Each structure stands twice: as structure tokens, then as C-alpha cells.
């Protein structure tokens, strides 16, 4: 049996390829939309992808299930659980609790484990060439290494009202009635790792076991004592902000993500054509340089994505393709780098990229407005805005600052003053650059705090030392 994990560091997302070498057949679970890694892995192992499935309707990325099925002819399998409000709107075989998919000697069994979402499935895998007992569990967003899938995303990102409480209770039952009934030796492969917003304390380990989680997970004592209320209180406390683009992912994943097909290579664009498109406001330029270089001068109205390897995350924060019809033009050193950035962007449904430029030569530049911590009090401002997560804000912030995370600012403009200056900060300046560029493009007067909260703390320490 082949079991390979394909991991996206950008979104901290894992998908899996399970294959039977004897039959030369494979199934892919929780695929992303840039599907070449799955095709390459199957080809390298002499396998045909015959089935694609997913654990649930995802919120943090756009599913590649339909994309991969269209490219390979594989059969789609999706959850048929969760009730009428949680049924997929596209064609595919519906899986219910106990249903199986067979690849030669390999059996993949679906178990309905609601909690993170109502329709959530996990997949229990048995390698029949060795045993008739299951040995592996693709746990989706039920169990992570050291944590659990959060049950509040439907409230946070999908317009639900107090669904978190029912979800948390369902999660308690799913752990008790499904996960903890499995043998200790069963290897657990989750859909996310450290850095994902789908939980609050995800570990970085790529896998765990049922036995390890039974002994050492934070939730294990609550299950052992059958303390549902204690479990609910701990689970729901301190969950991080959910990014606003999650709502679009949920909706599109339920309806069925658009199938892109084979994408033509991006073309390098000339400065004269790009300048004309900028003047006519026909494109959105994406500046992928580090924050210091952006502050030295960038194209007016450009979006800052200061870490190209996080283009899906930051792009999802700064650009809403449902509200902005202007295609993106990427700053990239060459075509290969531009294609890689585009691969990241399509993972969050940002598909319309018209080309790339290798430099800003010949384009208008301006320096984004910034202020040092020492000069902060001299800025006449309408709002001091902390764009970190609410948990960071609660742990300590600049006096008078209000909190709205960088992943939400573009979708909550009604909470921001249209008149006057907004001074923004994060922890070190990276997230702040993304949020500030999005707000400037939306018409707000924004000044970034240089070095953000970390620099402000250093300035406060310096002042205290001088005063002392």
C-alpha cells in the first residue's frame, strides 16, 4: 500500500494519496486545486487516480476534488451526511457512515464524525494484504496532532448563529463514539498542521496515533471523566480569528469550485502596457517584495504580499475576486516564480492572473506612509488599529488600539473611519503591510507603524530606561 502526504506550508493543509500497487489504482483525499503534485506522484508509482474524495466542505481553501476528477476521469465521492443544508450541489457518489471504497486489497471506510462541520467524515484505511484490521485514519478536521478541529467556524465564517455549541457537543460524541473506539496502534493523519486557523493549538507533527492522543491530548481527561461541559468550555475558549475569505470558500466548495483545466503559462508584460492598464484602473498589481523594499517605494494601489510562499494566505486577506473584477499582475523574478505564486493563489480561488512583471522600472512609485514608534503620538489619527489576532491583542496592545485582524479588514470596512487617518500595526510589520495595502486600495488613509508592536515595546523600554 502507498500512503503519501502532500503538504501545503502556505495554508498548513495536508492531502493524501492512497494507492494499491498491485492494482495500480489510487485515491486522493482533500486535494487542492493545483493538481500537478498528485498527477506526478501517481505517474511516478505507475498508478491511475480512480477516485477523489474529501473529508468535509472546507473553509480555508478551495477544494481540488472537481479539478482532479476532470483531469483524470476519477469518480468523485463526497459526504451525504449532515442533513439537507450540508449537501454538496455537484454530482458525485454520496458517502454515508460505514460506506466503503475499495482499491484492490485496500478498503477505505467513511465514518460520519460531525463537530467541526455537520457533514464531516473521516476515512479508516485497512491494508488487506497484511490484515483485516484498520491501521490508518485520515482524520480530516476531527483530530489534529495535539488538538481538535474548531466547531465555531460556521459562526465565524459562514453566517451561523451560535452553532458552535451544538458543534462542540457533536465533537465530544464523535470522539467518544468513533475516534476512541479505535485501537491504539491506528496511525492518525490530519488535514492540517501548525499554523492553520482550523484549530487553536495544532502541533507540527505530520501524524499521531489514537493511543497517543488518548493518553496525552488536552481533551483526553475530559473524555475519560465524561465531562462534556468542561470539554466545551475549554474547546471554545481562545479560538483564533477566522479569516473573512473563509465564507467564500465554504460557499464555493459546497456549490462546486470552478474547474480551471490546464492553465497556459503566464506571459511577461511590458512596462508600457502595464502602465496604461494602471492608469485606466484595469489591473491590480501584486508587490511580492519584502516589507522594507515595499516601504522604499511601490506602485500606488499595489497589494503587498511580502512573502510569496504565503501568497494564498495573504492574497486571500487582501483581494476578494467577488468584489474586484480587475485581474492581477504579479511582480516575480521570472516565469517559474510567477507560476508558483499563481499556484498558491488558485488554492483560495484567485484565478484571474493576466501576467507578470520582473521589475517596476518604468512604472510610477510612491512610498507608503509610515511612522516610527517615537513619532506615534504626533500623528493626528481617527483610529489606531491592531491587525493581529484577538488573542494577541488581549495579551497586550498599544493603549487605545482597536482590534480587527488582517484577514478581516477588507470585509469589515463599516467598522473603519472613512474620514481621517488610520494608523495600523501587527506584531512585526509583515501582516500589517498586507492589511495596510488592502485598505489603501479600498480608499482609506493609512499610516503603518514601523516595526509594529515589537518596535513600540522596544521604544517603551528605552523610554523607561532613560526615565529611570
Coordinates of C-alpha atoms in Angstrom, one line a residue:
X1 CA 0.0 0.0 0.0
X2 CA 1.1 3.5 -0.8
X3 CA 0.1 6.3 1.6
X4 CA 1.7 9.7 0.7
X5 CA 1.1 13.1 2.4
X6 CA 1.2 16.2 0.2
X7 CA 1.6 19.2 2.4
X8 CA 1.0 22.9 1.6
X9 CA 3.1 25.0 4.0
X10 CA 1.2 28.2 3.0
X11 CA -2.2 27.1 4.3
X12 CA -0.8 24.3 6.6
X13 CA -3.0 21.9 4.7
X14 CA -2.5 18.2 4.1
X15 CA -3.9 16.0 1.4
X16 CA -3.3 12.3 0.9
X17 CA -2.7 9.8 -1.9
X18 CA -3.6 6.2 -1.1
X19 CA -2.6 3.6 -3.7
X20 CA -2.7 -0.1 -4.3
X21 CA 0.5 -1.1 -6.1
X22 CA -1.0 -4.5 -7.2
X23 CA -3.9 -2.9 -9.0
X24 CA -2.1 0.4 -10.0
X25 CA -5.0 2.4 -8.6
X26 CA -5.1 5.4 -6.3
X27 CA -7.5 7.6 -4.4
X28 CA -6.8 11.2 -3.4
X29 CA -8.3 12.8 -0.3
X30 CA -8.6 16.5 0.3
X31 CA -6.9 17.6 -2.9
X32 CA -6.0 21.3 -3.6
X33 CA -6.6 22.9 -6.9
X34 CA -3.1 23.0 -8.3
X35 CA -3.2 19.3 -9.0
X36 CA 0.2 18.6 -10.7
X37 CA 1.7 17.0 -7.5
X38 CA -0.9 14.3 -7.5
X39 CA -0.5 13.6 -11.2
X40 CA 3.3 13.4 -10.7
X41 CA 3.1 11.1 -7.7
X42 CA 0.6 8.8 -9.4
X43 CA 2.8 8.6 -12.6
X44 CA 6.0 8.0 -10.6
X45 CA 4.3 5.0 -8.9
X46 CA 2.7 3.7 -12.1
X47 CA -0.8 4.4 -10.8
X48 CA -4.1 5.7 -12.1
X49 CA -6.1 8.0 -9.9
X50 CA -9.5 6.4 -10.0
X51 CA -11.2 8.1 -7.0
X52 CA -11.2 11.5 -5.3
X53 CA -12.9 12.5 -2.1
X54 CA -12.8 14.9 0.8
X55 CA -13.4 14.9 4.5
X56 CA -15.8 17.9 4.6
X57 CA -16.8 21.2 3.0
X58 CA -13.6 23.1 3.6
X59 CA -13.4 26.7 4.7
X60 CA -9.7 27.6 4.5
X61 CA -9.0 26.6 0.9
X62 CA -10.8 25.8 -2.4
X63 CA -11.1 22.1 -2.9
X64 CA -9.4 20.4 -5.9
X65 CA -11.8 17.4 -5.9
X66 CA -13.6 18.5 -9.1
X67 CA -10.4 19.8 -10.7
X68 CA -8.6 16.4 -10.2
X69 CA -11.6 14.4 -11.3
X70 CA -11.9 16.4 -14.5
X71 CA -8.3 15.9 -15.3
X72 CA -8.2 12.1 -14.6
X73 CA -11.8 10.9 -15.1
X74 CA -11.8 9.7 -11.4
X75 CA -15.0 9.1 -9.6
X76 CA -16.0 11.8 -7.1
X77 CA -17.1 10.7 -3.6
X78 CA -18.4 13.3 -1.1
X79 CA -20.3 13.2 2.2
X80 CA -24.0 12.6 2.1
X81 CA -24.3 13.2 5.8
X82 CA -25.2 16.4 7.8
X83 CA -28.8 17.0 6.7
X84 CA -30.2 18.9 3.7
X85 CA -28.4 22.2 4.5
X86 CA -25.0 20.5 4.1
X87 CA -25.4 18.6 0.8
X88 CA -23.0 19.2 -2.0
X89 CA -24.6 20.8 -5.1
X90 CA -22.4 19.0 -7.6
X91 CA -22.5 15.4 -8.9
X92 CA -20.7 12.6 -7.1
X93 CA -21.4 9.5 -5.1
X94 CA -22.6 10.3 -1.6
X95 CA -20.9 8.6 1.2
X96 CA -22.7 7.7 4.4
X97 CA -21.5 6.3 7.7
X98 CA -19.9 2.9 7.1
X99 CA -19.7 3.1 3.3
X100 CA -16.5 1.8 1.7
X101 CA -14.3 2.5 -1.3
X102 CA -12.2 -0.5 -2.4
X103 CA -8.8 -0.3 -4.3
X104 CA -7.6 -3.9 -4.7
X105 CA -6.8 -5.1 -1.2
X106 CA -7.3 -1.7 0.3
X107 CA -10.5 -0.7 2.0
X108 CA -11.3 3.0 2.7
X109 CA -14.3 3.3 5.1
X110 CA -16.1 6.5 5.7
X111 CA -17.2 7.3 9.3
X112 CA -19.5 10.2 10.0
X113 CA -17.9 12.4 12.7
X114 CA -19.8 15.7 13.0
X115 CA -18.5 18.5 15.1
X116 CA -16.1 20.6 13.1
X117 CA -18.9 20.6 10.4
X118 CA -22.2 18.7 10.3
X119 CA -21.3 16.6 7.3
X120 CA -17.7 15.8 8.4
X121 CA -16.3 12.3 7.5
X122 CA -13.1 10.6 8.5
X123 CA -11.6 7.7 6.5
X124 CA -10.5 4.5 8.1
X125 CA -8.0 2.6 6.0
X126 CA -7.3 -1.2 6.0
X127 CA -4.5 -2.8 4.1
X128 CA -6.0 -6.2 3.3
X129 CA -2.7 -7.5 2.0
X130 CA -1.5 -7.7 5.7
X131 CA -4.5 -7.7 8.0
X132 CA -8.3 -7.4 8.2
X133 CA -7.9 -4.7 10.8
X134 CA -7.7 -1.0 10.1
X135 CA -4.3 0.6 10.6
X136 CA -4.7 4.2 9.4
X137 CA -7.1 7.1 9.9
X138 CA -7.4 10.2 7.7
X139 CA -8.9 12.3 10.4
X140 CA -9.7 15.5 8.4
X141 CA -10.5 18.3 10.9
X142 CA -11.7 16.0 13.6
X143 CA -8.4 15.3 15.4
X144 CA -5.1 17.0 14.7
X145 CA -1.7 16.3 16.3
X146 CA -2.4 17.7 19.8
X147 CA -5.7 19.5 19.0
X148 CA -9.2 19.2 17.6
X149 CA -11.0 20.9 14.7
X150 CA -12.7 24.1 15.9
X151 CA -16.5 23.9 16.0
X152 CA -17.1 27.7 15.7
X153 CA -16.1 28.3 12.0
X154 CA -19.7 28.1 10.9
X155 CA -20.4 31.1 13.2
X156 CA -17.2 32.9 12.4
X157 CA -17.1 32.5 8.6
X158 CA -20.4 31.0 7.3
X159 CA -23.0 33.2 8.9
X160 CA -24.1 30.7 11.5
X161 CA -25.6 31.9 14.8
X162 CA -24.5 30.0 17.9
X163 CA -23.8 26.8 16.0
X164 CA -20.6 26.4 18.0
X165 CA -22.3 24.9 21.0
X166 CA -24.1 22.2 19.0
X167 CA -20.9 21.6 17.1
X168 CA -18.8 21.2 20.2
X169 CA -21.3 18.7 21.7
X170 CA -21.2 16.8 18.4
X171 CA -17.4 16.8 18.5
X172 CA -17.5 15.3 22.1
X173 CA -19.7 12.5 20.8
X174 CA -17.6 11.9 17.7
X175 CA -14.5 11.5 19.8
X176 CA -16.3 9.2 22.3
X177 CA -18.3 7.1 19.8
X178 CA -15.9 6.9 16.9
X179 CA -12.3 8.0 17.5
X180 CA -11.7 6.5 20.9
X181 CA -13.3 3.2 19.9
X182 CA -10.3 2.6 17.5
X183 CA -7.2 0.6 18.5
X184 CA -4.3 2.5 20.0
X185 CA -2.0 1.5 17.1
X186 CA -4.1 3.2 14.4
X187 CA -2.0 5.9 12.8
X188 CA -3.8 9.3 12.5
X189 CA -3.1 11.6 9.6
X190 CA -4.9 15.0 10.0
X191 CA -5.8 17.5 7.3
X192 CA -3.9 20.4 8.9
X193 CA -0.7 21.2 10.8
X194 CA 0.7 24.0 12.9
X195 CA -0.3 27.5 11.6
X196 CA -3.7 26.6 10.4
X197 CA -6.7 28.7 11.6
X198 CA -8.8 25.5 11.8
X199 CA -7.7 25.0 15.5
X200 CA -6.0 26.9 18.2
X201 CA -3.0 24.7 19.2
X202 CA -2.2 22.4 16.3
X203 CA 1.0 20.5 16.6
X204 CA 3.7 20.4 13.8
X205 CA 4.0 16.6 13.8
X206 CA 2.7 15.1 10.5
X207 CA 0.9 12.3 12.2
X208 CA 0.0 10.8 15.6
X209 CA -1.8 7.7 16.9
X210 CA -5.1 7.1 18.6
X211 CA -3.2 5.8 21.6
X212 CA -1.0 8.8 21.9
X213 CA -3.9 11.2 21.7
X214 CA -5.9 9.1 24.2
X215 CA -3.1 9.4 26.7
X216 CA -1.8 13.0 26.2
X217 CA -4.2 15.2 24.2
X218 CA -5.6 18.2 26.2
X219 CA -9.1 16.8 25.7
X220 CA -8.4 13.3 26.8
X221 CA -9.1 13.9 30.6
X222 CA -12.5 15.4 29.8
X223 CA -13.5 12.4 27.7
X224 CA -12.2 10.0 30.4
X225 CA -14.3 11.7 33.0
X226 CA -17.3 12.1 30.7
X227 CA -17.1 15.8 31.5
X228 CA -18.9 17.3 28.5
X229 CA -19.3 20.8 29.9
X230 CA -15.6 21.1 30.9
X231 CA -14.7 19.9 27.4
X232 CA -17.0 22.5 25.8
X233 CA -15.6 25.4 27.9
X234 CA -12.0 24.5 27.1
X235 CA -12.6 23.9 23.4
X236 CA -14.5 27.1 22.7
X237 CA -12.2 29.4 24.7
X238 CA -9.4 31.3 22.9
X239 CA -10.1 30.2 19.3
X240 CA -8.2 32.4 16.8
X241 CA -9.8 34.8 14.4
X242 CA -11.2 33.1 11.3
X243 CA -10.2 34.8 8.1
X244 CA -13.1 36.5 6.2
X245 CA -12.4 34.8 2.9
X246 CA -13.4 31.5 4.6
X247 CA -17.0 32.4 3.9
X248 CA -16.4 32.4 0.2
X249 CA -14.5 29.1 0.4
X250 CA -17.4 27.4 2.2
X251 CA -19.9 28.7 -0.3
X252 CA -17.9 27.8 -3.4
X253 CA -16.9 24.4 -2.0
X254 CA -20.5 23.5 -1.4
X255 CA -21.7 24.6 -4.8
X256 CA -18.6 23.2 -6.6
X257 CA -15.4 25.1 -7.4
X258 CA -15.0 26.1 -11.0
X259 CA -12.8 23.7 -13.0
X260 CA -9.9 25.6 -14.5
X261 CA -8.5 22.9 -16.7
X262 CA -4.9 23.2 -18.0
X263 CA -3.6 26.8 -17.4
X264 CA -1.4 28.4 -20.1
X265 CA 1.9 29.7 -18.8
X266 CA 1.9 33.3 -17.6
X267 CA 3.3 35.9 -20.0
X268 CA 5.8 38.6 -19.1
X269 CA 4.2 42.0 -19.6
X270 CA 5.9 45.2 -20.8
X271 CA 6.1 48.3 -18.6
X272 CA 4.3 50.4 -21.2
X273 CA 1.2 48.1 -21.4
X274 CA 1.1 47.7 -17.6
X275 CA 1.4 51.5 -17.0
X276 CA -1.5 52.1 -19.4
X277 CA -3.6 49.4 -17.6
X278 CA -2.7 51.0 -14.2
X279 CA -3.7 54.5 -15.4
X280 CA -7.1 53.1 -16.7
X281 CA -7.5 51.1 -13.4
X282 CA -7.8 47.8 -15.4
X283 CA -5.5 45.7 -13.3
X284 CA -4.4 45.1 -9.7
X285 CA -0.6 44.8 -9.2
X286 CA 0.8 42.5 -6.5
X287 CA 4.1 43.5 -4.9
X288 CA 5.8 40.4 -3.6
X289 CA 8.9 42.0 -2.2
X290 CA 9.8 42.2 1.5
X291 CA 8.2 44.9 3.6
X292 CA 11.4 47.1 3.7
X293 CA 11.5 47.3 -0.1
X294 CA 7.8 48.0 -0.3
X295 CA 8.3 50.9 2.1
X296 CA 11.1 52.2 -0.1
X297 CA 8.7 52.6 -2.9
X298 CA 5.9 50.7 -4.6
X299 CA 3.3 51.2 -7.3
X300 CA 0.3 53.2 -5.9
X301 CA -2.6 50.9 -5.2
X302 CA -0.4 47.7 -5.3
X303 CA -1.3 44.9 -2.9
X304 CA 1.5 43.8 -0.6
X305 CA 2.2 40.1 -0.5
X306 CA 5.6 40.3 1.2
X307 CA 6.2 36.5 1.3
X308 CA 5.4 34.8 -2.0
X309 CA 5.4 31.4 -0.2
X310 CA 2.3 32.7 1.7
X311 CA 0.6 34.1 -1.4
X312 CA -2.6 32.0 -0.8
X313 CA -2.9 33.3 2.8
X314 CA -2.0 36.9 2.2
X315 CA -3.8 37.0 -1.2
X316 CA -6.9 35.7 0.5
X317 CA -6.7 38.6 3.0
X318 CA -6.0 41.4 0.6
X319 CA -8.1 40.5 -2.5
X320 CA -11.7 39.5 -3.0
X321 CA -12.3 38.2 -6.5
X322 CA -16.1 38.5 -6.0
X323 CA -15.8 42.3 -5.4
X324 CA -12.8 43.2 -7.6
X325 CA -13.0 42.1 -11.2
X326 CA -9.6 43.5 -12.2
X327 CA -7.1 40.8 -12.9
X328 CA -3.9 40.5 -11.0
X329 CA -0.4 41.3 -12.4
X330 CA 2.4 39.7 -10.3
X331 CA 5.8 41.0 -9.5
X332 CA 8.1 38.0 -9.9
X333 CA 11.7 37.4 -10.9
X334 CA 10.9 35.0 -13.7
X335 CA 8.1 32.9 -15.2
X336 CA 8.7 29.9 -12.9
X337 CA 8.3 32.1 -9.8
X338 CA 5.2 33.7 -11.2
X339 CA 3.6 30.3 -11.9
X340 CA 4.4 29.2 -8.4
X341 CA 2.7 32.3 -6.9
X342 CA -0.3 31.7 -9.2
X343 CA -0.5 28.1 -7.9
X344 CA -0.8 29.4 -4.4
X345 CA -3.5 31.9 -5.4
X346 CA -5.7 29.4 -7.1
X347 CA -5.8 27.5 -3.8
X348 CA -8.0 30.2 -2.5
X349 CA -10.0 30.8 -5.7
X350 CA -7.9 33.8 -7.0
X351 CA -7.7 32.5 -10.6
X352 CA -7.6 35.7 -12.8
X353 CA -3.9 36.5 -13.2
X354 CA -3.1 38.1 -16.5
X355 CA 0.7 38.1 -16.4
X356 CA 3.8 39.2 -14.5
X357 CA 6.5 41.9 -14.5
X358 CA 10.1 41.3 -13.3
X359 CA 10.6 44.9 -12.0
X360 CA 8.8 48.2 -11.5
X361 CA 11.1 50.0 -13.9
X362 CA 9.0 52.5 -16.0
X363 CA 6.1 52.4 -13.5
X364 CA 5.0 55.2 -11.1
X365 CA 6.2 54.7 -7.5
X366 CA 5.4 56.2 -4.1
X367 CA 6.5 55.5 -0.5
X368 CA 3.6 54.2 1.7
X369 CA 3.1 56.4 4.7
X370 CA 4.8 55.2 7.8
X371 CA 5.5 56.5 11.3
X372 CA 8.1 55.4 13.9
X373 CA 7.0 54.4 17.4
X374 CA 8.7 57.6 18.7
X375 CA 6.5 59.7 16.4
X376 CA 3.2 57.8 17.0
X377 CA 1.8 60.4 19.4
X378 CA 2.4 63.2 16.9
X379 CA 0.1 61.7 14.3
X380 CA -3.4 63.0 14.3
X381 CA -5.4 59.9 13.8
X382 CA -9.0 58.8 13.7
X383 CA -8.2 55.2 14.7
X384 CA -5.2 53.1 16.0
X385 CA -5.8 49.7 14.6
X386 CA -4.3 46.4 15.8
X387 CA -4.5 43.9 12.9
X388 CA -3.2 41.0 14.9
X389 CA -5.4 38.1 16.1
X390 CA -7.7 38.9 19.0
X391 CA -5.8 36.5 21.3
X392 CA -2.6 38.6 20.6
X393 CA -4.5 41.8 21.2
X394 CA -5.9 40.5 24.5
X395 CA -2.4 39.5 25.6
X396 CA -1.1 43.1 25.2
X397 CA -1.5 46.0 22.8
X398 CA -0.8 49.8 22.4
X399 CA -3.2 51.8 24.7
X400 CA -6.3 52.9 22.8
X401 CA -5.9 50.5 19.9
X402 CA -8.9 48.7 18.5
X403 CA -8.6 45.2 17.0
X404 CA -9.6 43.9 13.6
X405 CA -7.4 41.1 12.2
X406 CA -5.6 41.5 8.9
X407 CA -7.7 38.7 7.5
X408 CA -10.9 40.6 8.1
X409 CA -10.2 44.3 7.4
X410 CA -11.3 44.2 3.8
X411 CA -14.6 42.7 4.7
X412 CA -15.4 45.0 7.7
X413 CA -14.8 48.4 6.2
X414 CA -18.0 49.6 8.0
X415 CA -16.0 49.4 11.2
X416 CA -13.4 51.8 10.0
X417 CA -13.5 55.6 9.6
X418 CA -13.6 57.0 6.1
X419 CA -12.5 60.4 7.3
X420 CA -9.1 60.8 9.0
X421 CA -6.0 58.7 9.3
X422 CA -5.9 55.1 10.4
X423 CA -2.6 54.0 12.0
X424 CA -2.1 50.2 11.7
X425 CA 0.2 47.7 13.3
X426 CA 0.7 44.0 13.8
X427 CA 3.5 42.2 15.7
X428 CA 6.5 42.8 13.4
X429 CA 5.1 44.6 10.3
X430 CA 4.5 41.7 7.9
X431 CA 0.8 41.2 8.3
X432 CA 0.4 45.0 8.7
X433 CA 1.9 45.6 5.2
X434 CA -0.8 43.2 3.7
X435 CA -3.7 44.8 5.6
X436 CA -2.5 48.4 5.0
X437 CA -2.1 47.9 1.3
X438 CA -5.6 46.4 1.0
X439 CA -7.1 49.3 2.9
X440 CA -5.3 51.9 0.8
X441 CA -6.6 50.3 -2.3
X442 CA -10.1 50.5 -0.8
X443 CA -9.6 54.3 -0.4
X444 CA -8.6 54.6 3.3
X445 CA -5.9 57.0 4.6
X446 CA -3.4 54.6 6.2
X447 CA -0.2 55.1 8.1
X448 CA 1.8 52.0 9.1
X449 CA 3.7 51.8 12.4
X450 CA 7.3 51.0 11.5
X451 CA 8.3 47.7 13.2
X452 CA 4.7 47.5 14.6
X453 CA 4.1 46.3 18.2
X454 CA 7.5 44.8 18.7
X455 CA 9.2 48.1 17.9
X456 CA 6.7 50.0 20.1
X457 CA 7.6 47.7 23.0
X458 CA 11.3 48.4 22.4
X459 CA 10.6 52.1 22.3
X460 CA 8.7 51.9 25.6
X461 CA 11.6 50.0 27.2
X462 CA 14.1 52.6 26.0
X463 CA 12.0 55.5 27.4
X464 CA 11.6 53.7 30.8
X465 CA 15.4 53.1 31.0
X466 CA 16.0 56.8 30.3
X467 CA 13.4 57.9 32.8
X468 CA 14.9 55.5 35.4

